[in-house]
């Protein structure tokens, strides 16, 4: 169990939550794992199926403490709140901010700054760690181009201009992505991003992992009370989690792309795990999907230091932290949305 920004995360799938006086108590196999005073909490997120006592649910409802339930893989199941709850004000502010052109553009800029900044440092890390295995000059040139793109993004005057800069930066980054593949280079060739359907082994994995990450971010947004379907950069469309697609930008390179590269470079995957159809679409085998999900769960447990909080958190918790930070900004508790900047 882990407390971040007044929200308790119970990550053990076998934990049961109960009430003892004014305290929340976490049990596993009838053994007490820990307890926290309810007055210290704004929310509780449980990754498991064991449940919560009715007494605790009632106490949380009375105190406006949101209870969120996710399955062990992080898929959102439900959120329980009382008769009145501040999230209605949060969502109202979210909708107002989406209509405010200046504020909406500023949040969208932050998301894309995070995307390009993090992509650049993925390249810089490759230059530092593998100078003899990559075309250092080519990757360094791309890194400098991304640095210049950050200045253009910061000065963008409209979302249309911002989307143009973002597209150019993505093209630069993916233009050298093949250099980051250090092993099995004949079987995993990347010549550009393609999807619906993916046309090579690398793109097949990228699309799958991006979907996992988008689901994770959607769960995080639901837990803090934000509407994942109303975004700032990605336009609203029925059934489209636009805000999740906004926030995923800052995570793509450092979280998803590096994960896929590690699968290839550590030889966890090989060419036998893929099937190419007559129309050129490349599919992953059922065995690979299962294996990839196991590796993804392991990745989520890796610990990093969050650049804004300066606290150690698991990768799997980072989207939840960012969702909370965005909610705090919209409530007026922060001067700006502190995008996730990795280095």
mmCIF file of C-alpha atoms in Angstrom, residues 1-2 8-18 24-35 44-53 56 67-72:
data_model
loop_
_atom_site.group_PDB
_atom_site.id
_atom_site.type_symbol
_atom_site.label_atom_id
_atom_site.label_comp_id
_atom_site.label_asym_id
_atom_site.label_seq_id
_atom_site.Cartn_x
_atom_site.Cartn_y
_atom_site.Cartn_z
ATOM 1 C CA UNK A 1 0.000 0.000 0.000
ATOM 2 C CA UNK A 2 1.211 3.507 -0.824
ATOM 3 C CA UNK A 8 -4.077 5.712 -0.639
ATOM 4 C CA UNK A 9 -3.193 3.092 -3.255
ATOM 5 C CA UNK A 10 -3.742 -0.511 -2.154
ATOM 6 C CA UNK A 11 -1.878 -2.507 -4.787
ATOM 7 C CA UNK A 12 -2.189 -6.011 -3.312
ATOM 8 C CA UNK A 13 -5.032 -7.901 -5.007
ATOM 9 C CA UNK A 14 -5.685 -9.928 -1.824
ATOM 10 C CA UNK A 15 -6.215 -6.969 0.515
ATOM 11 C CA UNK A 16 -9.487 -6.281 2.309
ATOM 12 C CA UNK A 17 -10.318 -2.780 3.560
ATOM 13 C CA UNK A 18 -12.211 -2.211 6.795
ATOM 14 C CA UNK A 24 -8.959 2.678 7.595
ATOM 15 C CA UNK A 25 -7.367 -0.732 8.160
ATOM 16 C CA UNK A 26 -5.850 -2.901 5.400
ATOM 17 C CA UNK A 27 -5.956 -6.654 5.984
ATOM 18 C CA UNK A 28 -4.457 -9.534 4.039
ATOM 19 C CA UNK A 29 -5.215 -13.100 5.100
ATOM 20 C CA UNK A 30 -6.710 -11.649 8.344
ATOM 21 C CA UNK A 31 -3.361 -10.010 9.113
ATOM 22 C CA UNK A 32 -3.259 -6.251 9.520
ATOM 23 C CA UNK A 33 -0.907 -4.638 6.985
ATOM 24 C CA UNK A 34 -1.429 -1.048 8.015
ATOM 25 C CA UNK A 35 -3.862 1.676 9.049
ATOM 26 C CA UNK A 44 -8.676 5.373 -1.887
ATOM 27 C CA UNK A 45 -7.744 3.274 -4.923
ATOM 28 C CA UNK A 46 -7.886 -0.524 -4.595
ATOM 29 C CA UNK A 47 -6.335 -2.911 -7.137
ATOM 30 C CA UNK A 48 -8.123 -6.096 -6.139
ATOM 31 C CA UNK A 49 -11.299 -8.109 -5.779
ATOM 32 C CA UNK A 50 -11.477 -8.806 -2.031
ATOM 33 C CA UNK A 51 -13.564 -5.723 -1.351
ATOM 34 C CA UNK A 52 -14.384 -3.169 1.301
ATOM 35 C CA UNK A 53 -16.560 -3.350 4.413
ATOM 36 C CA UNK A 56 -15.872 1.814 5.566
ATOM 37 C CA UNK A 67 -13.390 4.841 -3.333
ATOM 38 C CA UNK A 68 -12.081 3.583 -6.674
ATOM 39 C CA UNK A 69 -11.857 -0.058 -7.684
ATOM 40 C CA UNK A 70 -9.523 -1.396 -10.379
ATOM 41 C CA UNK A 71 -8.666 -4.955 -11.298
ATOM 42 C CA UNK A 72 -5.112 -6.184 -10.554
#
